[in-house]
Amino acid sequence: MSVVLKRFKVPALLLALLWLVGCVQTKTLPGYARSGDFIVLGLGGIERNAGGEAVLKNTDLTIEITDANSVTYPIAARYVFKSYPNYAAFANSGTLDGQSALLGLTNLTPFDGGWFVVAPLTVFGTNESPLPLAVGPATVSVTSPKLTNIGNTQEGDLSAIPIEIIAGVSAFDNDYQRQFLAYAESGKSFLVSPNDLTGINAVGGAFLTIEYTDDSFFSANTEPMVVPLDHNPFVQLNYNHVPNGDGTGTLYVSLLNSAGFTTEAGASQNTSTLSNLGVKLLYFVAGLDPLSVQAKASFSIDAANSYYIGTDGSVLTGVSPVLTHYEDL
C-alpha cells in the first residue's frame, strides 16, 4: 500500500468513527433497506446535538420518510439508546489533542457518546404492515425539541438523512427488534439533578441523601443502585446503602470531579459539563414497572442533608437536588 493511500485511508476511517458517535450520521444503518426493514438512525452527540439530555424518549422524536415519488410517511421511534466509544478511541483522544478539528469536526466533547433510534419501515402504529415505499433514493427526517441540527458540512442533516429503498418486502423480524431492547432505558429509574444553575459556571460536585420508606416492591436480593450520568472517567461516584431493617433505608451519595463540572467556555481536559451534574437512581422490580406509583411515593430527597459544592469545596446556596421519575421527564 502506498504512503499516500495509507494517509488517505487513516483519516477517512477516523472521520467515520467520529461520525458514528459524535455527529448526525450521513446515512442510515444500513444505507439500503426494503420496505418493512428496521433501520438505525444516528441522532448525533449526547452533548453536541442533545445538549446533554439525560433522557431521550420515543415520544420526543418525530420521524418521517419521503420516498422516491415524494410521498411522505410517518414512521415510529421504536427504541432510543446511547452508545459510547472506547475511552482510548480517537473520538476522545482526537478531541483532546486537536486532531478532530483538523478533520473539520469542531465543538466535540471528550468522552461524549451518541443517541441512536431504531425505526421500522412499517405503517405507523403497526409492526407488521410494510410501507408502500417506492424503490429508489429516499430521505428520513427527524425532529425533536431536544435535538439541535448542527448543520456542519462534515456531518449528516437530521432533516434529510439519505437511504436507498431497494426492491422487495421484508417479513417482520421480532427477534431482530428485540436485540435493541437491552440498550433502551427500562424506565425503572429516577434522575437526581440540580434545581437551578442559573449564573453558575462551575460546580465541584454533590452530596446527596436519598431515602425510601417502603422496600416491599424491590426485587428479591436486589438493592437500589446509583449510577453517574457522565461517561467521563474523571468523575468519581460513591454511594452507601443503609437499610434500617424495617422496610426503610437511605442512600448516601457523593458525586465529584476534581476538575469541576463547567460550562463549555470553562472546560479543560478533565472537566465534565454542567449538564452531567447528576445521577440516576435505579430500582428493580419484576415486569415492565407496574409499581412506578409506589416507587414515586417511596423515594425522596433529604433536602436538609443534600447539597452541591463549588470547585473550592464551599456549599453553593440556592442549589438543591430534585428527584424526578423517568415517567415524568
Short mmCIF file of C-alpha atoms in Angstrom, two decimals:
data_model
loop_
_atom_site.label_atom_id
_atom_site.label_comp_id
_atom_site.label_asym_id
_atom_site.label_seq_id
_atom_site.Cartn_x
_atom_site.Cartn_y
_atom_site.Cartn_z
CA MET A 1 0.00 0.00 0.00
CA SER A 2 1.39 3.39 -0.91
CA VAL A 3 2.11 6.04 1.69
CA VAL A 4 -0.39 8.34 0.01
CA LEU A 5 -3.11 5.70 0.16
CA LYS A 6 -2.34 4.99 3.79
CA ARG A 7 -2.58 8.66 4.63
CA PHE A 8 -5.93 8.87 2.89
CA LYS A 9 -7.44 5.78 4.45
CA VAL A 10 -6.49 6.53 8.05
CA PRO A 11 -8.14 9.99 8.23
CA ALA A 12 -11.17 8.57 6.40
CA LEU A 13 -11.51 5.82 8.99
CA LEU A 14 -11.07 8.25 11.88
CA LEU A 15 -13.67 10.56 10.39
CA ALA A 16 -16.09 7.67 10.07
CA LEU A 17 -15.58 6.79 13.74
CA LEU A 18 -16.31 10.36 14.77
CA TRP A 19 -19.44 10.46 12.66
CA LEU A 20 -20.71 7.32 14.37
CA VAL A 21 -20.61 8.63 17.93
CA GLY A 22 -20.26 12.40 17.84
CA CYS A 23 -22.29 13.61 14.89
CA VAL A 24 -25.51 13.02 13.00
CA GLN A 25 -24.99 10.08 10.66
CA THR A 26 -24.60 10.79 6.97
CA LYS A 27 -26.69 7.67 6.19
CA THR A 28 -28.97 5.27 7.96
CA LEU A 29 -27.74 1.89 9.20
CA PRO A 30 -27.91 0.09 6.86
CA GLY A 31 -27.77 2.52 3.94
CA TYR A 32 -30.07 0.28 1.89
CA ALA A 33 -33.35 -1.22 3.08
CA ARG A 34 -36.56 -2.86 1.93
CA SER A 35 -40.00 -1.84 2.99
CA GLY A 36 -40.65 -3.48 6.35
CA ASP A 37 -37.00 -3.48 7.43
CA PHE A 38 -35.72 -1.92 10.64
CA ILE A 39 -33.20 0.92 10.28
CA VAL A 40 -31.00 2.64 12.87
CA LEU A 41 -30.58 6.41 12.83
CA GLY A 42 -27.68 8.24 14.47
CA LEU A 43 -29.10 11.36 16.10
CA GLY A 44 -25.78 12.98 16.99
CA GLY A 45 -23.71 13.55 20.11
CA ILE A 46 -25.32 13.41 23.53
CA GLU A 47 -23.65 16.70 24.42
CA ARG A 48 -23.13 18.16 20.96
CA ASN A 49 -26.60 17.62 19.49
CA ALA A 50 -28.77 16.87 22.52
CA GLY A 51 -27.27 19.36 24.98
CA GLY A 52 -26.53 16.61 27.49
CA GLU A 53 -30.14 15.42 27.76
CA ALA A 54 -30.24 12.69 30.41
CA VAL A 55 -33.29 11.11 28.81
CA LEU A 56 -34.43 10.95 25.20
CA LYS A 57 -37.69 9.06 24.71
CA ASN A 58 -39.55 7.68 21.70
CA THR A 59 -42.17 10.36 22.28
CA ASP A 60 -39.54 13.09 21.95
CA LEU A 61 -38.96 12.20 18.29
CA THR A 62 -40.99 12.76 15.13
CA ILE A 63 -39.66 10.67 12.23
CA GLU A 64 -40.79 10.71 8.60
CA ILE A 65 -39.57 9.09 5.39
CA THR A 66 -40.06 10.61 1.96
CA ASP A 67 -39.70 8.10 -0.88
CA ALA A 68 -38.56 8.45 -4.49
CA ASN A 69 -42.09 9.51 -5.53
CA SER A 70 -42.03 12.36 -2.97
CA VAL A 71 -44.63 10.62 -0.80
CA THR A 72 -44.05 11.15 2.93
CA TYR A 73 -44.94 8.63 5.63
CA PRO A 74 -44.56 8.82 9.42
CA ILE A 75 -42.51 6.04 10.98
CA ALA A 76 -42.25 5.07 14.62
CA ALA A 77 -39.33 5.52 17.01
CA ARG A 78 -39.15 2.01 18.43
CA TYR A 79 -36.10 2.07 20.73
CA VAL A 80 -33.86 5.00 21.67
CA PHE A 81 -30.44 4.21 23.13
CA LYS A 82 -26.99 5.66 23.81
CA SER A 83 -23.65 4.39 22.55
CA TYR A 84 -20.17 5.36 23.74
CA PRO A 85 -16.72 4.86 22.17
CA ASN A 86 -13.84 3.13 23.89
CA TYR A 87 -12.05 5.51 26.28
CA ALA A 88 -8.92 5.24 24.14
CA ALA A 89 -10.81 5.79 20.88
CA PHE A 90 -9.90 8.60 18.51
CA ALA A 91 -13.31 10.14 19.22
CA ASN A 92 -11.87 11.00 22.65
CA SER A 93 -8.12 11.42 22.06
CA GLY A 94 -8.62 13.29 18.79
CA THR A 95 -10.90 15.75 20.52
CA LEU A 96 -8.35 16.38 23.27
CA ASP A 97 -5.28 16.75 21.05
CA GLY A 98 -6.96 18.74 18.29
CA GLN A 99 -6.78 16.11 15.55
CA SER A 100 -10.56 16.04 15.10
CA ALA A 101 -10.54 19.78 14.35
CA LEU A 102 -8.01 19.13 11.57
CA LEU A 103 -10.59 16.80 10.03
CA GLY A 104 -13.17 19.58 10.07
CA LEU A 105 -15.08 18.47 13.18
CA THR A 106 -15.41 21.10 15.90
CA ASN A 107 -17.28 21.57 19.17
CA LEU A 108 -16.91 17.92 20.11
CA THR A 109 -16.92 16.97 23.79
CA PRO A 110 -14.40 14.42 25.10
CA PHE A 111 -15.98 11.17 26.32
CA ASP A 112 -19.27 12.04 24.65
CA GLY A 113 -21.45 9.37 23.11
CA GLY A 114 -24.25 9.33 20.60
CA TRP A 115 -28.02 8.95 20.66
CA PHE A 116 -29.49 6.35 18.28
CA VAL A 117 -33.02 5.24 17.43
CA VAL A 118 -34.37 2.05 15.88
CA ALA A 119 -37.24 2.65 13.46
CA PRO A 120 -39.26 0.17 11.37
CA LEU A 121 -40.26 0.93 7.78
CA THR A 122 -43.81 -0.12 8.56
CA VAL A 123 -47.16 1.64 8.73
CA PHE A 124 -47.08 3.91 11.78
CA GLY A 125 -48.58 2.22 14.82
CA THR A 126 -48.03 -1.29 13.46
CA ASN A 127 -45.14 -3.72 13.42
CA GLU A 128 -46.04 -5.99 10.56
CA SER A 129 -47.51 -3.81 7.76
CA PRO A 130 -44.69 -2.69 5.41
CA LEU A 131 -44.95 0.81 3.98
CA PRO A 132 -45.69 1.05 0.24
CA LEU A 133 -42.34 2.76 -0.42
CA ALA A 134 -41.22 3.47 -3.99
CA VAL A 135 -37.92 1.91 -4.97
CA GLY A 136 -35.10 4.45 -5.22
CA PRO A 137 -33.48 7.22 -3.16
CA ALA A 138 -35.41 8.36 -0.10
CA THR A 139 -34.74 10.64 2.85
CA VAL A 140 -35.55 10.32 6.54
CA SER A 141 -36.15 13.37 8.71
CA VAL A 142 -36.01 13.53 12.49
CA THR A 143 -37.30 16.47 14.52
CA SER A 144 -37.27 16.89 18.27
CA PRO A 145 -37.29 19.79 20.74
CA LYS A 146 -34.38 18.03 22.45
CA LEU A 147 -32.10 17.85 19.39
CA THR A 148 -30.08 20.53 17.62
CA ASN A 149 -29.25 20.11 13.94
CA ILE A 150 -25.68 21.49 13.85
CA GLY A 151 -25.54 21.84 10.07
CA ASN A 152 -21.78 21.21 9.83
CA THR A 153 -20.78 20.12 6.32
CA GLN A 154 -18.79 17.25 7.85
CA GLU A 155 -21.83 15.53 9.30
CA GLY A 156 -25.33 14.49 8.39
CA ASP A 157 -28.51 16.53 8.40
CA LEU A 158 -31.32 15.44 10.72
CA SER A 159 -33.84 16.86 8.27
CA ALA A 160 -32.59 14.76 5.35
CA ILE A 161 -30.78 11.50 6.17
CA PRO A 162 -30.42 9.58 2.89
CA ILE A 163 -31.42 5.95 2.41
CA GLU A 164 -31.83 3.81 -0.70
CA ILE A 165 -35.04 1.76 -0.84
CA ILE A 166 -34.49 -1.47 -2.74
CA ALA A 167 -37.00 -3.88 -4.24
CA GLY A 168 -38.74 -6.42 -2.07
CA VAL A 169 -40.63 -6.52 1.20
CA SER A 170 -39.14 -7.64 4.49
CA ALA A 171 -41.03 -10.01 6.75
CA PHE A 172 -41.38 -8.69 10.28
CA ASP A 173 -38.45 -9.90 12.39
CA ASN A 174 -39.28 -9.58 16.07
CA ASP A 175 -36.05 -11.26 17.13
CA TYR A 176 -34.03 -8.55 15.39
CA GLN A 177 -36.12 -5.85 17.05
CA ARG A 178 -35.59 -7.35 20.48
CA GLN A 179 -31.81 -7.17 20.09
CA PHE A 180 -32.08 -3.44 20.78
CA LEU A 181 -34.41 -3.74 23.77
CA ALA A 182 -31.45 -4.42 26.04
CA TYR A 183 -29.96 -1.00 25.18
CA ALA A 184 -33.11 1.05 25.71
CA GLU A 185 -33.72 2.59 29.15
CA SER A 186 -36.07 0.48 31.22
CA GLY A 187 -37.76 3.43 32.91
CA LYS A 188 -37.30 1.99 36.39
CA SER A 189 -35.26 4.96 37.49
CA PHE A 190 -35.13 8.48 38.88
CA LEU A 191 -33.00 11.37 37.73
CA VAL A 192 -31.39 13.39 40.52
CA SER A 193 -30.24 16.78 39.23
CA PRO A 194 -29.89 20.37 40.49
CA ASN A 195 -32.97 22.60 40.52
CA ASP A 196 -31.29 25.68 39.05
CA LEU A 197 -27.76 26.53 37.90
CA THR A 198 -28.51 29.99 36.56
CA GLY A 199 -25.41 32.17 36.83
CA ILE A 200 -23.21 29.27 37.96
CA ASN A 201 -20.27 28.38 35.71
CA ALA A 202 -18.53 25.68 37.74
CA VAL A 203 -19.53 23.10 40.36
CA GLY A 204 -17.27 20.68 42.20
CA GLY A 205 -19.85 18.02 42.92
CA ALA A 206 -22.73 16.98 45.12
CA PHE A 207 -23.54 15.11 48.31
CA LEU A 208 -26.99 13.56 48.17
CA THR A 209 -29.12 11.79 50.74
CA ILE A 210 -31.90 9.70 49.20
CA GLU A 211 -34.44 8.00 51.44
CA TYR A 212 -37.08 5.35 50.83
CA THR A 213 -39.97 4.37 53.05
CA ASP A 214 -41.02 1.02 51.56
CA ASP A 215 -38.81 -1.73 50.14
CA SER A 216 -41.64 -4.27 49.69
CA PHE A 217 -41.65 -3.80 45.90
CA PHE A 218 -37.90 -4.33 45.44
CA SER A 219 -36.89 -7.47 43.57
CA ALA A 220 -35.57 -10.13 45.92
CA ASN A 221 -31.93 -9.60 46.93
CA THR A 222 -31.60 -6.59 44.59
CA GLU A 223 -30.92 -3.24 46.19
CA PRO A 224 -31.39 0.16 44.53
CA MET A 225 -28.31 1.37 42.66
CA VAL A 226 -26.89 4.81 41.87
CA VAL A 227 -25.03 5.41 38.58
CA PRO A 228 -23.48 8.57 37.06
CA LEU A 229 -24.87 10.44 34.07
CA ASP A 230 -21.40 11.26 32.84
CA HIS A 231 -19.14 8.87 30.95
CA ASN A 232 -16.07 10.94 31.76
CA PRO A 233 -13.58 8.68 33.62
CA PHE A 234 -12.53 11.56 35.88
CA VAL A 235 -15.93 11.61 37.59
CA GLN A 236 -15.92 9.95 41.00
CA LEU A 237 -19.18 8.41 42.21
CA ASN A 238 -19.56 6.62 45.52
CA TYR A 239 -22.64 5.64 47.46
CA ASN A 240 -23.52 3.71 50.58
CA HIS A 241 -26.85 1.97 51.03
CA VAL A 242 -28.03 1.73 54.65
CA PRO A 243 -31.22 -0.32 55.14
CA ASN A 244 -32.90 0.14 58.52
CA GLY A 245 -34.37 -3.35 58.71
CA ASP A 246 -37.96 -2.12 58.80
CA GLY A 247 -38.53 -1.54 55.08
CA THR A 248 -36.96 1.92 55.09
CA GLY A 249 -33.45 2.94 54.18
CA THR A 250 -31.07 5.64 52.96
CA LEU A 251 -28.55 6.01 50.16
CA TYR A 252 -25.67 8.41 50.81
CA VAL A 253 -24.19 9.55 47.50
CA SER A 254 -21.10 11.59 46.63
CA LEU A 255 -20.52 12.81 43.07
CA LEU A 256 -17.25 14.67 42.43
CA ASN A 257 -14.94 15.82 39.67
CA SER A 258 -11.79 17.49 40.95
CA ALA A 259 -11.58 19.46 37.68
CA GLY A 260 -15.20 20.52 38.06
CA PHE A 261 -18.46 20.42 36.15
CA THR A 262 -18.33 23.51 33.97
CA THR A 263 -19.77 25.37 31.03
CA GLU A 264 -18.25 24.74 27.62
CA ALA A 265 -16.39 28.04 27.87
CA GLY A 266 -14.74 26.96 31.11
CA ALA A 267 -13.91 23.41 30.04
CA SER A 268 -10.45 21.90 30.39
CA GLN A 269 -9.10 18.43 29.64
CA ASN A 270 -10.67 16.65 32.62
CA THR A 271 -13.80 18.71 33.26
CA SER A 272 -17.35 17.46 32.92
CA THR A 273 -20.23 19.51 31.58
CA LEU A 274 -22.81 21.03 33.90
CA SER A 275 -25.47 19.01 32.08
CA ASN A 276 -23.85 15.89 33.53
CA LEU A 277 -24.07 17.10 37.13
CA GLY A 278 -26.50 14.38 38.12
CA VAL A 279 -27.05 10.71 38.84
CA LYS A 280 -29.60 8.05 38.03
CA LEU A 281 -31.23 6.13 40.86
CA LEU A 282 -32.17 2.66 39.63
CA TYR A 283 -34.63 0.36 41.34
CA PHE A 284 -35.50 -3.17 40.33
CA VAL A 285 -38.94 -4.74 40.09
CA ALA A 286 -40.26 -7.63 38.03
CA GLY A 287 -42.07 -6.84 34.79
CA LEU A 288 -42.39 -3.57 32.91
CA ASP A 289 -42.76 -1.47 36.09
CA PRO A 290 -46.31 -1.88 37.39
CA LEU A 291 -45.22 -0.23 40.63
CA SER A 292 -43.91 3.14 39.46
CA VAL A 293 -46.56 4.90 41.55
CA GLN A 294 -45.32 3.02 44.61
CA ALA A 295 -41.73 3.89 43.77
CA LYS A 296 -42.57 7.58 43.41
CA ALA A 297 -44.28 7.51 46.79
CA SER A 298 -41.38 5.73 48.47
CA PHE A 299 -38.23 7.58 47.30
CA SER A 300 -37.45 11.15 48.30
CA ILE A 301 -34.56 13.56 48.80
CA ASP A 302 -33.50 14.54 52.31
CA ALA A 303 -33.00 18.20 51.41
CA ALA A 304 -31.50 19.13 54.79
CA ASN A 305 -28.64 16.70 54.23
CA SER A 306 -28.10 17.18 50.49
CA TYR A 307 -26.06 19.94 48.88
CA TYR A 308 -23.81 20.97 46.00
CA ILE A 309 -20.30 22.35 46.40
CA GLY A 310 -18.18 24.74 44.38
CA THR A 311 -14.79 23.82 42.99
CA ASP A 312 -13.31 25.32 46.18
CA GLY A 313 -15.36 22.99 48.38
CA SER A 314 -17.79 25.61 49.66
CA VAL A 315 -21.51 24.84 49.77
CA LEU A 316 -23.49 26.50 46.98
CA THR A 317 -26.54 28.35 48.26
CA GLY A 318 -29.79 28.20 46.34
CA VAL A 319 -28.90 24.96 44.56
CA SER A 320 -30.73 21.83 45.66
CA PRO A 321 -31.31 18.37 44.18
CA VAL A 322 -34.58 17.36 42.54
CA LEU A 323 -35.70 13.74 42.27
CA THR A 324 -37.72 13.07 39.07
CA HIS A 325 -39.07 9.72 37.93
CA TYR A 326 -38.35 8.60 34.36
CA GLU A 327 -42.07 8.79 33.55
CA ASP A 328 -42.12 12.50 34.38
CA LEU A 329 -39.07 13.58 32.41
#
